[in-house]
Amino acid sequence: MFRNQYDTDVTTWSPAGRLFQVEYAMEAVKQGSAAIGLRSKTHVVLACVNKSNSELSSHQKKIFKVDDHIGVAIAGLTADGRVLSRYMRTECINYSFNYESPLPVGRLVVQLADKAQVCTQRSWKRPYGVGLLVGGTDESGAHLYYNCPSGNYFEYQAFAIGSRSQAAKTYLERRFENFTNSSRDDLIKDALIAVRETLQGETLKSSICTVAVVGVDEAFHILDQETVQQLINAFEIVGETEAEAAVSEEGTAAEEGAAAEEGAAAAGQDAAPMDM
Amino acid sequence: MESNSETKQHTLLSSESGIQRTQYPYVTGSSVVALKYKDGILMAADMGGSYGSTLRYKSLERIKPVGKHSIIGASGEISDFQEIMRYLDDQVLNDNMWDDGNSLGPKEIHSYLTRVMYNRRNKFDPLWNTLILGGVKKGQKFLGMVTMIGVNFEENHIATGFGNHMAQPLLRAEWHENLTFEEGVTLLEKCMRVLLYRDRSAVNKFQIAKITEEGVTVSQPYALKTFWGFKAFENPTAGAEGSW
């Protein structure tokens, strides 16, 4: 009855000029827990929220080191994310074998996007159901890119993907102009606050988030849990309630953002728009 | 005839399809000499090409620019060098097609050449050259070389072939970090003159190339002043007892 006639395979256009399967894949990114990235002139910080599927299981890894100068944070199908991370690692290692120098971030991102694009144009394939925030450094400084299942990619100063990422985006949009000249530690602080914005009533603890840093003079690494907890304590980023009391303006705006995002998700049940 | 197949040799080095590999060079170029100086790299080579021991060609350009930041100088098989230039031009073209502002520097080109040369020698089909790669990128001077079997290193002054014997001692004695352009050229010319006197496959027609942060210039061909009236040249075999 209400079946969509135009979504049975990736290569079929709808009369409105849309590719439903691709849009569904974009939707998978929003289902995953949030991932955040922001950058200054010299550093990129990636952060994510860790959710476990059950009380009995551990959470899945969402931030991967690709090379000394590149790392990714993913949201969506973790399995697809791992496959793409492996591809990126291979490309980096081959490049450094050939040229004894690191692969420029922008090039890796284009190769990744091309790989994702192919899946949107072959009837026997399915698009990747994962969004990747690629952070890295090269000759031209620090870069942050977002790669999505549609094969599109964008360069950002700061971005957030995954569930309730709108709240983090709202925070980042308000602050991003200062990021260019931020210190490494300030970037981490902003990343943690952005992560907190995506939490619904939960308290920010090192056990539910991962933070990673890469800089011009700093190899990509994931901060260990104690360090993250120390930073959370040092910056006095605790719960949403406390944060609201401290910066009420930010808190309410974030809530609005979260509500708007959920509304969009609900409205998008039948036909997902291809927005970012 | 099928009965023939019994007699066919199947060994590591000869497959059924009968691939021919380069077993010796045909047209060869002689020494290349290069050094670091204050602002970059200087490189010199003559323009002769020998077909065996016949001086067959006399206008071969054996020093070429590679992209914006590098120059390459080659001794050995000329056609193999031309193939290497095709590989390198592909690399540079590919860089330009990305159009993202990134480009391969001399270090990267040198590494790439190392991989190509070693890979070909592992196929028992070497590119019969000794290559010198020089360049400047982001204030970093680079001078390195690769041989036909993949041996490679970086140095402040390098000479290939006969130059390694004749020119290297002069370079060791006179080279220093802060050579000016003029001093560098004088030193290279001194090396080339010695090679011209002693290397029978050298010809008196040279090019000198300069690469700095500003770019590459390869000189027009020119000749060195020579004097063949030295006493020692009169009877060259006098001091070599036992030779014919």
PDB file of N, CA and C in Angstrom, chain B residues 18-110:
ATOM      1  N   GLY B  18      59.337 -16.956 -22.654  1.00  0.00           N
ATOM      2  CA  GLY B  18      60.593 -16.440 -23.157  1.00  0.00           C
ATOM      3  C   GLY B  18      60.743 -14.934 -23.079  1.00  0.00           C
ATOM      4  N   ILE B  19      60.630 -14.404 -21.861  1.00  0.00           N
ATOM      5  CA  ILE B  19      60.789 -12.960 -21.701  1.00  0.00           C
ATOM      6  C   ILE B  19      62.267 -12.604 -21.816  1.00  0.00           C
ATOM      7  N   GLN B  20      62.556 -11.559 -22.571  1.00  0.00           N
ATOM      8  CA  GLN B  20      63.934 -11.073 -22.686  1.00  0.00           C
ATOM      9  C   GLN B  20      64.158  -9.953 -21.695  1.00  0.00           C
ATOM     10  N   ARG B  21      65.202 -10.071 -20.936  1.00  0.00           N
ATOM     11  CA  ARG B  21      65.536  -8.993 -20.014  1.00  0.00           C
ATOM     12  C   ARG B  21      66.783  -8.279 -20.488  1.00  0.00           C
ATOM     13  N   THR B  22      66.943  -7.046 -20.018  1.00  0.00           N
ATOM     14  CA  THR B  22      68.154  -6.312 -20.360  1.00  0.00           C
ATOM     15  C   THR B  22      69.347  -7.039 -19.768  1.00  0.00           C
ATOM     16  N   GLN B  23      70.285  -7.444 -20.616  1.00  0.00           N
ATOM     17  CA  GLN B  23      71.442  -8.140 -20.071  1.00  0.00           C
ATOM     18  C   GLN B  23      72.667  -7.253 -20.049  1.00  0.00           C
ATOM     19  N   TYR B  24      72.635  -6.270 -20.859  1.00  0.00           N
ATOM     20  CA  TYR B  24      73.723  -5.290 -20.844  1.00  0.00           C
ATOM     21  C   TYR B  24      73.192  -4.005 -21.465  1.00  0.00           C
ATOM     22  N   PRO B  25      73.824  -2.883 -21.145  1.00  0.00           N
ATOM     23  CA  PRO B  25      73.353  -1.616 -21.683  1.00  0.00           C
ATOM     24  C   PRO B  25      73.792  -1.415 -23.130  1.00  0.00           C
ATOM     25  N   TYR B  26      73.033  -0.682 -23.888  1.00  0.00           N
ATOM     26  CA  TYR B  26      73.410  -0.349 -25.265  1.00  0.00           C
ATOM     27  C   TYR B  26      74.036   1.033 -25.322  1.00  0.00           C
ATOM     28  N   VAL B  27      73.223   2.064 -25.347  1.00  0.00           N
ATOM     29  CA  VAL B  27      73.784   3.419 -25.369  1.00  0.00           C
ATOM     30  C   VAL B  27      73.909   3.930 -23.944  1.00  0.00           C
ATOM     31  N   THR B  28      75.122   4.316 -23.605  1.00  0.00           N
ATOM     32  CA  THR B  28      75.334   4.745 -22.213  1.00  0.00           C
ATOM     33  C   THR B  28      75.863   6.163 -22.110  1.00  0.00           C
ATOM     34  N   GLY B  29      75.492   6.791 -21.012  1.00  0.00           N
ATOM     35  CA  GLY B  29      76.047   8.096 -20.669  1.00  0.00           C
ATOM     36  C   GLY B  29      77.060   7.897 -19.553  1.00  0.00           C
ATOM     37  N   SER B  30      78.049   8.778 -19.475  1.00  0.00           N
ATOM     38  CA  SER B  30      79.081   8.592 -18.437  1.00  0.00           C
ATOM     39  C   SER B  30      78.724   9.360 -17.162  1.00  0.00           C
ATOM     40  N   SER B  31      79.750   9.787 -16.430  1.00  0.00           N
ATOM     41  CA  SER B  31      79.561  10.322 -15.076  1.00  0.00           C
ATOM     42  C   SER B  31      78.595  11.488 -14.945  1.00  0.00           C
ATOM     43  N   VAL B  32      77.997  11.579 -13.760  1.00  0.00           N
ATOM     44  CA  VAL B  32      77.279  12.779 -13.316  1.00  0.00           C
ATOM     45  C   VAL B  32      77.909  13.171 -11.989  1.00  0.00           C
ATOM     46  N   VAL B  33      78.120  14.463 -11.813  1.00  0.00           N
ATOM     47  CA  VAL B  33      78.688  14.949 -10.553  1.00  0.00           C
ATOM     48  C   VAL B  33      77.742  15.981  -9.969  1.00  0.00           C
ATOM     49  N   ALA B  34      77.487  15.896  -8.689  1.00  0.00           N
ATOM     50  CA  ALA B  34      76.568  16.852  -8.074  1.00  0.00           C
ATOM     51  C   ALA B  34      77.014  17.188  -6.666  1.00  0.00           C
ATOM     52  N   LEU B  35      76.674  18.388  -6.227  1.00  0.00           N
ATOM     53  CA  LEU B  35      77.026  18.786  -4.864  1.00  0.00           C
ATOM     54  C   LEU B  35      76.001  19.757  -4.286  1.00  0.00           C
ATOM     55  N   LYS B  36      75.970  19.769  -2.952  1.00  0.00           N
ATOM     56  CA  LYS B  36      75.166  20.777  -2.265  1.00  0.00           C
ATOM     57  C   LYS B  36      75.982  22.054  -2.199  1.00  0.00           C
ATOM     58  N   TYR B  37      75.346  23.189  -2.379  1.00  0.00           N
ATOM     59  CA  TYR B  37      76.042  24.460  -2.116  1.00  0.00           C
ATOM     60  C   TYR B  37      75.119  25.318  -1.265  1.00  0.00           C
ATOM     61  N   LYS B  38      75.542  26.553  -1.034  1.00  0.00           N
ATOM     62  CA  LYS B  38      74.852  27.421  -0.064  1.00  0.00           C
ATOM     63  C   LYS B  38      73.334  27.452  -0.278  1.00  0.00           C
ATOM     64  N   ASP B  39      72.908  27.674  -1.533  1.00  0.00           N
ATOM     65  CA  ASP B  39      71.479  27.904  -1.778  1.00  0.00           C
ATOM     66  C   ASP B  39      70.743  26.697  -2.346  1.00  0.00           C
ATOM     67  N   GLY B  40      71.447  25.612  -2.613  1.00  0.00           N
ATOM     68  CA  GLY B  40      70.733  24.476  -3.194  1.00  0.00           C
ATOM     69  C   GLY B  40      71.658  23.393  -3.683  1.00  0.00           C
ATOM     70  N   ILE B  41      71.373  22.938  -4.902  1.00  0.00           N
ATOM     71  CA  ILE B  41      72.145  21.830  -5.468  1.00  0.00           C
ATOM     72  C   ILE B  41      72.670  22.232  -6.845  1.00  0.00           C
ATOM     73  N   LEU B  42      73.905  21.823  -7.133  1.00  0.00           N
ATOM     74  CA  LEU B  42      74.468  21.981  -8.480  1.00  0.00           C
ATOM     75  C   LEU B  42      74.780  20.594  -9.028  1.00  0.00           C
ATOM     76  N   MET B  43      74.546  20.425 -10.335  1.00  0.00           N
ATOM     77  CA  MET B  43      74.783  19.110 -10.934  1.00  0.00           C
ATOM     78  C   MET B  43      75.386  19.295 -12.319  1.00  0.00           C
ATOM     79  N   ALA B  44      76.360  18.459 -12.661  1.00  0.00           N
ATOM     80  CA  ALA B  44      76.989  18.580 -13.976  1.00  0.00           C
ATOM     81  C   ALA B  44      77.093  17.217 -14.651  1.00  0.00           C
ATOM     82  N   ALA B  45      76.929  17.223 -15.958  1.00  0.00           N
ATOM     83  CA  ALA B  45      77.113  15.987 -16.734  1.00  0.00           C
ATOM     84  C   ALA B  45      77.466  16.374 -18.159  1.00  0.00           C
ATOM     85  N   ASP B  46      78.220  15.517 -18.835  1.00  0.00           N
ATOM     86  CA  ASP B  46      78.486  15.808 -20.240  1.00  0.00           C
ATOM     87  C   ASP B  46      77.335  15.269 -21.077  1.00  0.00           C
ATOM     88  N   MET B  47      77.394  15.501 -22.385  1.00  0.00           N
ATOM     89  CA  MET B  47      76.242  15.181 -23.229  1.00  0.00           C
ATOM     90  C   MET B  47      76.506  14.021 -24.188  1.00  0.00           C
ATOM     91  N   GLY B  48      77.563  13.280 -23.891  1.00  0.00           N
ATOM     92  CA  GLY B  48      77.910  12.176 -24.784  1.00  0.00           C
ATOM     93  C   GLY B  48      77.077  10.934 -24.539  1.00  0.00           C
ATOM     94  N   GLY B  49      76.893  10.170 -25.612  1.00  0.00           N
ATOM     95  CA  GLY B  49      76.243   8.864 -25.477  1.00  0.00           C
ATOM     96  C   GLY B  49      77.056   7.838 -26.235  1.00  0.00           C
ATOM     97  N   SER B  50      77.521   6.799 -25.504  1.00  0.00           N
ATOM     98  CA  SER B  50      78.383   5.810 -26.154  1.00  0.00           C
ATOM     99  C   SER B  50      77.604   4.576 -26.546  1.00  0.00           C
ATOM    100  N   TYR B  51      77.822   4.116 -27.774  1.00  0.00           N
ATOM    101  CA  TYR B  51      77.258   2.848 -28.227  1.00  0.00           C
ATOM    102  C   TYR B  51      78.390   1.854 -28.138  1.00  0.00           C
ATOM    103  N   GLY B  52      78.447   1.125 -27.034  1.00  0.00           N
ATOM    104  CA  GLY B  52      79.640   0.344 -26.751  1.00  0.00           C
ATOM    105  C   GLY B  52      80.774   1.313 -26.487  1.00  0.00           C
ATOM    106  N   SER B  53      81.864   1.218 -27.258  1.00  0.00           N
ATOM    107  CA  SER B  53      82.933   2.190 -27.050  1.00  0.00           C
ATOM    108  C   SER B  53      82.931   3.279 -28.122  1.00  0.00           C
ATOM    109  N   THR B  54      81.922   3.235 -28.980  1.00  0.00           N
ATOM    110  CA  THR B  54      81.795   4.299 -29.984  1.00  0.00           C
ATOM    111  C   THR B  54      81.080   5.502 -29.402  1.00  0.00           C
ATOM    112  N   LEU B  55      81.663   6.683 -29.529  1.00  0.00           N
ATOM    113  CA  LEU B  55      80.958   7.888 -29.095  1.00  0.00           C
ATOM    114  C   LEU B  55      79.891   8.215 -30.132  1.00  0.00           C
ATOM    115  N   ARG B  56      78.691   7.724 -29.915  1.00  0.00           N
ATOM    116  CA  ARG B  56      77.676   7.714 -30.960  1.00  0.00           C
ATOM    117  C   ARG B  56      76.827   8.992 -30.967  1.00  0.00           C
ATOM    118  N   TYR B  57      76.517   9.509 -29.775  1.00  0.00           N
ATOM    119  CA  TYR B  57      75.668  10.723 -29.680  1.00  0.00           C
ATOM    120  C   TYR B  57      76.399  11.789 -28.890  1.00  0.00           C
ATOM    121  N   LYS B  58      76.158  13.057 -29.245  1.00  0.00           N
ATOM    122  CA  LYS B  58      76.860  14.098 -28.480  1.00  0.00           C
ATOM    123  C   LYS B  58      75.964  15.226 -28.004  1.00  0.00           C
ATOM    124  N   SER B  59      74.650  15.023 -28.063  1.00  0.00           N
ATOM    125  CA  SER B  59      73.757  16.062 -27.528  1.00  0.00           C
ATOM    126  C   SER B  59      72.660  15.477 -26.644  1.00  0.00           C
ATOM    127  N   LEU B  60      73.022  14.525 -25.804  1.00  0.00           N
ATOM    128  CA  LEU B  60      72.022  13.922 -24.930  1.00  0.00           C
ATOM    129  C   LEU B  60      71.886  14.744 -23.647  1.00  0.00           C
ATOM    130  N   GLU B  61      70.674  15.091 -23.320  1.00  0.00           N
ATOM    131  CA  GLU B  61      70.458  15.796 -22.043  1.00  0.00           C
ATOM    132  C   GLU B  61      70.285  14.752 -20.958  1.00  0.00           C
ATOM    133  N   ARG B  62      71.258  14.675 -20.091  1.00  0.00           N
ATOM    134  CA  ARG B  62      71.196  13.664 -19.039  1.00  0.00           C
ATOM    135  C   ARG B  62      70.805  14.254 -17.686  1.00  0.00           C
ATOM    136  N   ILE B  63      70.572  15.578 -17.666  1.00  0.00           N
ATOM    137  CA  ILE B  63      70.050  16.215 -16.449  1.00  0.00           C
ATOM    138  C   ILE B  63      68.692  16.798 -16.798  1.00  0.00           C
ATOM    139  N   LYS B  64      67.679  16.431 -16.002  1.00  0.00           N
ATOM    140  CA  LYS B  64      66.320  16.902 -16.303  1.00  0.00           C
ATOM    141  C   LYS B  64      65.648  17.382 -15.028  1.00  0.00           C
ATOM    142  N   PRO B  65      64.789  18.393 -15.158  1.00  0.00           N
ATOM    143  CA  PRO B  65      63.994  18.768 -13.988  1.00  0.00           C
ATOM    144  C   PRO B  65      62.865  17.767 -13.746  1.00  0.00           C
ATOM    145  N   VAL B  66      62.508  17.555 -12.482  1.00  0.00           N
ATOM    146  CA  VAL B  66      61.374  16.701 -12.125  1.00  0.00           C
ATOM    147  C   VAL B  66      60.457  17.531 -11.240  1.00  0.00           C
ATOM    148  N   GLY B  67      59.347  17.964 -11.780  1.00  0.00           N
ATOM    149  CA  GLY B  67      58.454  18.832 -11.015  1.00  0.00           C
ATOM    150  C   GLY B  67      59.136  20.155 -10.712  1.00  0.00           C
ATOM    151  N   LYS B  68      58.705  20.799  -9.614  1.00  0.00           N
ATOM    152  CA  LYS B  68      59.232  22.124  -9.298  1.00  0.00           C
ATOM    153  C   LYS B  68      60.446  22.067  -8.387  1.00  0.00           C
ATOM    154  N   HIS B  69      60.591  20.954  -7.653  1.00  0.00           N
ATOM    155  CA  HIS B  69      61.555  20.964  -6.569  1.00  0.00           C
ATOM    156  C   HIS B  69      62.762  20.068  -6.789  1.00  0.00           C
ATOM    157  N   SER B  70      62.806  19.365  -7.914  1.00  0.00           N
ATOM    158  CA  SER B  70      63.879  18.371  -8.061  1.00  0.00           C
ATOM    159  C   SER B  70      64.537  18.386  -9.439  1.00  0.00           C
ATOM    160  N   ILE B  71      65.783  17.904  -9.469  1.00  0.00           N
ATOM    161  CA  ILE B  71      66.442  17.581 -10.740  1.00  0.00           C
ATOM    162  C   ILE B  71      67.009  16.179 -10.629  1.00  0.00           C
ATOM    163  N   ILE B  72      67.064  15.530 -11.787  1.00  0.00           N
ATOM    164  CA  ILE B  72      67.636  14.183 -11.806  1.00  0.00           C
ATOM    165  C   ILE B  72      68.763  14.160 -12.834  1.00  0.00           C
ATOM    166  N   GLY B  73      69.822  13.443 -12.506  1.00  0.00           N
ATOM    167  CA  GLY B  73      70.923  13.249 -13.438  1.00  0.00           C
ATOM    168  C   GLY B  73      71.152  11.760 -13.573  1.00  0.00           C
ATOM    169  N   ALA B  74      71.396  11.300 -14.804  1.00  0.00           N
ATOM    170  CA  ALA B  74      71.512   9.860 -14.996  1.00  0.00           C
ATOM    171  C   ALA B  74      72.758   9.481 -15.749  1.00  0.00           C
ATOM    172  N   SER B  75      73.420   8.433 -15.259  1.00  0.00           N
ATOM    173  CA  SER B  75      74.431   7.801 -16.087  1.00  0.00           C
ATOM    174  C   SER B  75      73.935   6.378 -16.367  1.00  0.00           C
ATOM    175  N   GLY B  76      74.523   5.752 -17.390  1.00  0.00           N
ATOM    176  CA  GLY B  76      74.072   4.413 -17.757  1.00  0.00           C
ATOM    177  C   GLY B  76      73.175   4.427 -18.976  1.00  0.00           C
ATOM    178  N   GLU B  77      72.355   3.375 -19.117  1.00  0.00           N
ATOM    179  CA  GLU B  77      71.516   3.170 -20.286  1.00  0.00           C
ATOM    180  C   GLU B  77      70.610   4.368 -20.560  1.00  0.00           C
ATOM    181  N   ILE B  78      70.724   4.937 -21.729  1.00  0.00           N
ATOM    182  CA  ILE B  78      69.954   6.140 -22.028  1.00  0.00           C
ATOM    183  C   ILE B  78      68.466   5.829 -22.206  1.00  0.00           C
ATOM    184  N   SER B  79      68.148   4.714 -22.863  1.00  0.00           N
ATOM    185  CA  SER B  79      66.726   4.424 -23.068  1.00  0.00           C
ATOM    186  C   SER B  79      66.040   4.073 -21.750  1.00  0.00           C
ATOM    187  N   ASP B  80      66.772   3.429 -20.845  1.00  0.00           N
ATOM    188  CA  ASP B  80      66.209   3.172 -19.519  1.00  0.00           C
ATOM    189  C   ASP B  80      65.950   4.481 -18.783  1.00  0.00           C
ATOM    190  N   PHE B  81      66.860   5.433 -18.949  1.00  0.00           N
ATOM    191  CA  PHE B  81      66.653   6.749 -18.334  1.00  0.00           C
ATOM    192  C   PHE B  81      65.410   7.418 -18.915  1.00  0.00           C
ATOM    193  N   GLN B  82      65.235   7.255 -20.223  1.00  0.00           N
ATOM    194  CA  GLN B  82      64.042   7.851 -20.840  1.00  0.00           C
ATOM    195  C   GLN B  82      62.767   7.218 -20.282  1.00  0.00           C
ATOM    196  N   GLU B  83      62.830   5.906 -20.001  1.00  0.00           N
ATOM    197  CA  GLU B  83      61.660   5.265 -19.402  1.00  0.00           C
ATOM    198  C   GLU B  83      61.427   5.770 -17.976  1.00  0.00           C
ATOM    199  N   ILE B  84      62.530   5.930 -17.227  1.00  0.00           N
ATOM    200  CA  ILE B  84      62.414   6.472 -15.873  1.00  0.00           C
ATOM    201  C   ILE B  84      61.778   7.860 -15.904  1.00  0.00           C
ATOM    202  N   MET B  85      62.193   8.657 -16.911  1.00  0.00           N
ATOM    203  CA  MET B  85      61.603  10.003 -17.034  1.00  0.00           C
ATOM    204  C   MET B  85      60.102   9.921 -17.290  1.00  0.00           C
ATOM    205  N   ARG B  86      59.679   8.901 -18.035  1.00  0.00           N
ATOM    206  CA  ARG B  86      58.233   8.722 -18.245  1.00  0.00           C
ATOM    207  C   ARG B  86      57.526   8.436 -16.923  1.00  0.00           C
ATOM    208  N   TYR B  87      58.130   7.551 -16.098  1.00  0.00           N
ATOM    209  CA  TYR B  87      57.548   7.263 -14.785  1.00  0.00           C
ATOM    210  C   TYR B  87      57.435   8.537 -13.949  1.00  0.00           C
ATOM    211  N   LEU B  88      58.533   9.308 -13.969  1.00  0.00           N
ATOM    212  CA  LEU B  88      58.570  10.498 -13.119  1.00  0.00           C
ATOM    213  C   LEU B  88      57.583  11.552 -13.609  1.00  0.00           C
ATOM    214  N   ASP B  89      57.503  11.705 -14.928  1.00  0.00           N
ATOM    215  CA  ASP B  89      56.545  12.672 -15.467  1.00  0.00           C
ATOM    216  C   ASP B  89      55.114  12.258 -15.119  1.00  0.00           C
ATOM    217  N   ASP B  90      54.853  10.942 -15.099  1.00  0.00           N
ATOM    218  CA  ASP B  90      53.546  10.449 -14.659  1.00  0.00           C
ATOM    219  C   ASP B  90      53.262  10.860 -13.222  1.00  0.00           C
ATOM    220  N   GLN B  91      54.285  10.708 -12.384  1.00  0.00           N
ATOM    221  CA  GLN B  91      54.122  11.080 -10.972  1.00  0.00           C
ATOM    222  C   GLN B  91      53.793  12.558 -10.836  1.00  0.00           C
ATOM    223  N   VAL B  92      54.532  13.376 -11.563  1.00  0.00           N
ATOM    224  CA  VAL B  92      54.341  14.822 -11.475  1.00  0.00           C
ATOM    225  C   VAL B  92      52.975  15.205 -12.036  1.00  0.00           C
ATOM    226  N   LEU B  93      52.599  14.578 -13.147  1.00  0.00           N
ATOM    227  CA  LEU B  93      51.297  14.855 -13.747  1.00  0.00           C
ATOM    228  C   LEU B  93      50.178  14.493 -12.778  1.00  0.00           C
ATOM    229  N   ASN B  94      50.335  13.336 -12.139  1.00  0.00           N
ATOM    230  CA  ASN B  94      49.341  12.894 -11.172  1.00  0.00           C
ATOM    231  C   ASN B  94      49.182  13.903 -10.036  1.00  0.00           C
ATOM    232  N   ASP B  95      50.325  14.414  -9.563  1.00  0.00           N
ATOM    233  CA  ASP B  95      50.295  15.455  -8.531  1.00  0.00           C
ATOM    234  C   ASP B  95      49.508  16.673  -8.996  1.00  0.00           C
ATOM    235  N   ASN B  96      49.791  17.097 -10.236  1.00  0.00           N
ATOM    236  CA  ASN B  96      49.114  18.283 -10.755  1.00  0.00           C
ATOM    237  C   ASN B  96      47.620  18.044 -10.916  1.00  0.00           C
ATOM    238  N   MET B  97      47.271  16.786 -11.272  1.00  0.00           N
ATOM    239  CA  MET B  97      45.850  16.489 -11.472  1.00  0.00           C
ATOM    240  C   MET B  97      45.066  16.524 -10.165  1.00  0.00           C
ATOM    241  N   TRP B  98      45.720  16.190  -9.049  1.00  0.00           N
ATOM    242  CA  TRP B  98      45.038  16.321  -7.755  1.00  0.00           C
ATOM    243  C   TRP B  98      44.677  17.775  -7.505  1.00  0.00           C
ATOM    244  N   ASP B  99      45.528  18.676  -7.975  1.00  0.00           N
ATOM    245  CA  ASP B  99      45.260  20.112  -7.870  1.00  0.00           C
ATOM    246  C   ASP B  99      44.951  20.535  -6.438  1.00  0.00           C
ATOM    247  N   ASP B 100      45.691  19.972  -5.490  1.00  0.00           N
ATOM    248  CA  ASP B 100      45.411  20.286  -4.087  1.00  0.00           C
ATOM    249  C   ASP B 100      46.582  20.974  -3.404  1.00  0.00           C
ATOM    250  N   GLY B 101      47.542  21.403  -4.226  1.00  0.00           N
ATOM    251  CA  GLY B 101      48.668  22.138  -3.637  1.00  0.00           C
ATOM    252  C   GLY B 101      49.764  21.234  -3.103  1.00  0.00           C
ATOM    253  N   ASN B 102      49.490  19.930  -2.978  1.00  0.00           N
ATOM    254  CA  ASN B 102      50.539  19.018  -2.532  1.00  0.00           C
ATOM    255  C   ASN B 102      51.419  18.636  -3.711  1.00  0.00           C
ATOM    256  N   SER B 103      52.698  18.464  -3.439  1.00  0.00           N
ATOM    257  CA  SER B 103      53.586  18.015  -4.506  1.00  0.00           C
ATOM    258  C   SER B 103      54.721  17.188  -3.925  1.00  0.00           C
ATOM    259  N   LEU B 104      55.237  16.287  -4.752  1.00  0.00           N
ATOM    260  CA  LEU B 104      56.334  15.445  -4.304  1.00  0.00           C
ATOM    261  C   LEU B 104      57.615  16.261  -4.244  1.00  0.00           C
ATOM    262  N   GLY B 105      58.316  16.150  -3.147  1.00  0.00           N
ATOM    263  CA  GLY B 105      59.606  16.827  -3.004  1.00  0.00           C
ATOM    264  C   GLY B 105      60.715  15.884  -3.416  1.00  0.00           C
ATOM    265  N   PRO B 106      61.964  16.362  -3.394  1.00  0.00           N
ATOM    266  CA  PRO B 106      63.085  15.517  -3.796  1.00  0.00           C
ATOM    267  C   PRO B 106      63.208  14.241  -2.960  1.00  0.00           C
ATOM    268  N   LYS B 107      62.900  14.352  -1.677  1.00  0.00           N
ATOM    269  CA  LYS B 107      62.967  13.180  -0.787  1.00  0.00           C
ATOM    270  C   LYS B 107      61.991  12.104  -1.254  1.00  0.00           C
ATOM    271  N   GLU B 108      60.786  12.519  -1.607  1.00  0.00           N
ATOM    272  CA  GLU B 108      59.762  11.573  -2.044  1.00  0.00           C
ATOM    273  C   GLU B 108      60.130  10.945  -3.389  1.00  0.00           C
ATOM    274  N   ILE B 109      60.620  11.777  -4.325  1.00  0.00           N
ATOM    275  CA  ILE B 109      61.011  11.259  -5.642  1.00  0.00           C
ATOM    276  C   ILE B 109      62.141  10.250  -5.488  1.00  0.00           C
ATOM    277  N   HIS B 110      63.103  10.610  -4.625  1.00  0.00           N
ATOM    278  CA  HIS B 110      64.239   9.721  -4.397  1.00  0.00           C
ATOM    279  C   HIS B 110      63.763   8.379  -3.858  1.00  0.00           C
TER     280      HIS B 110
END
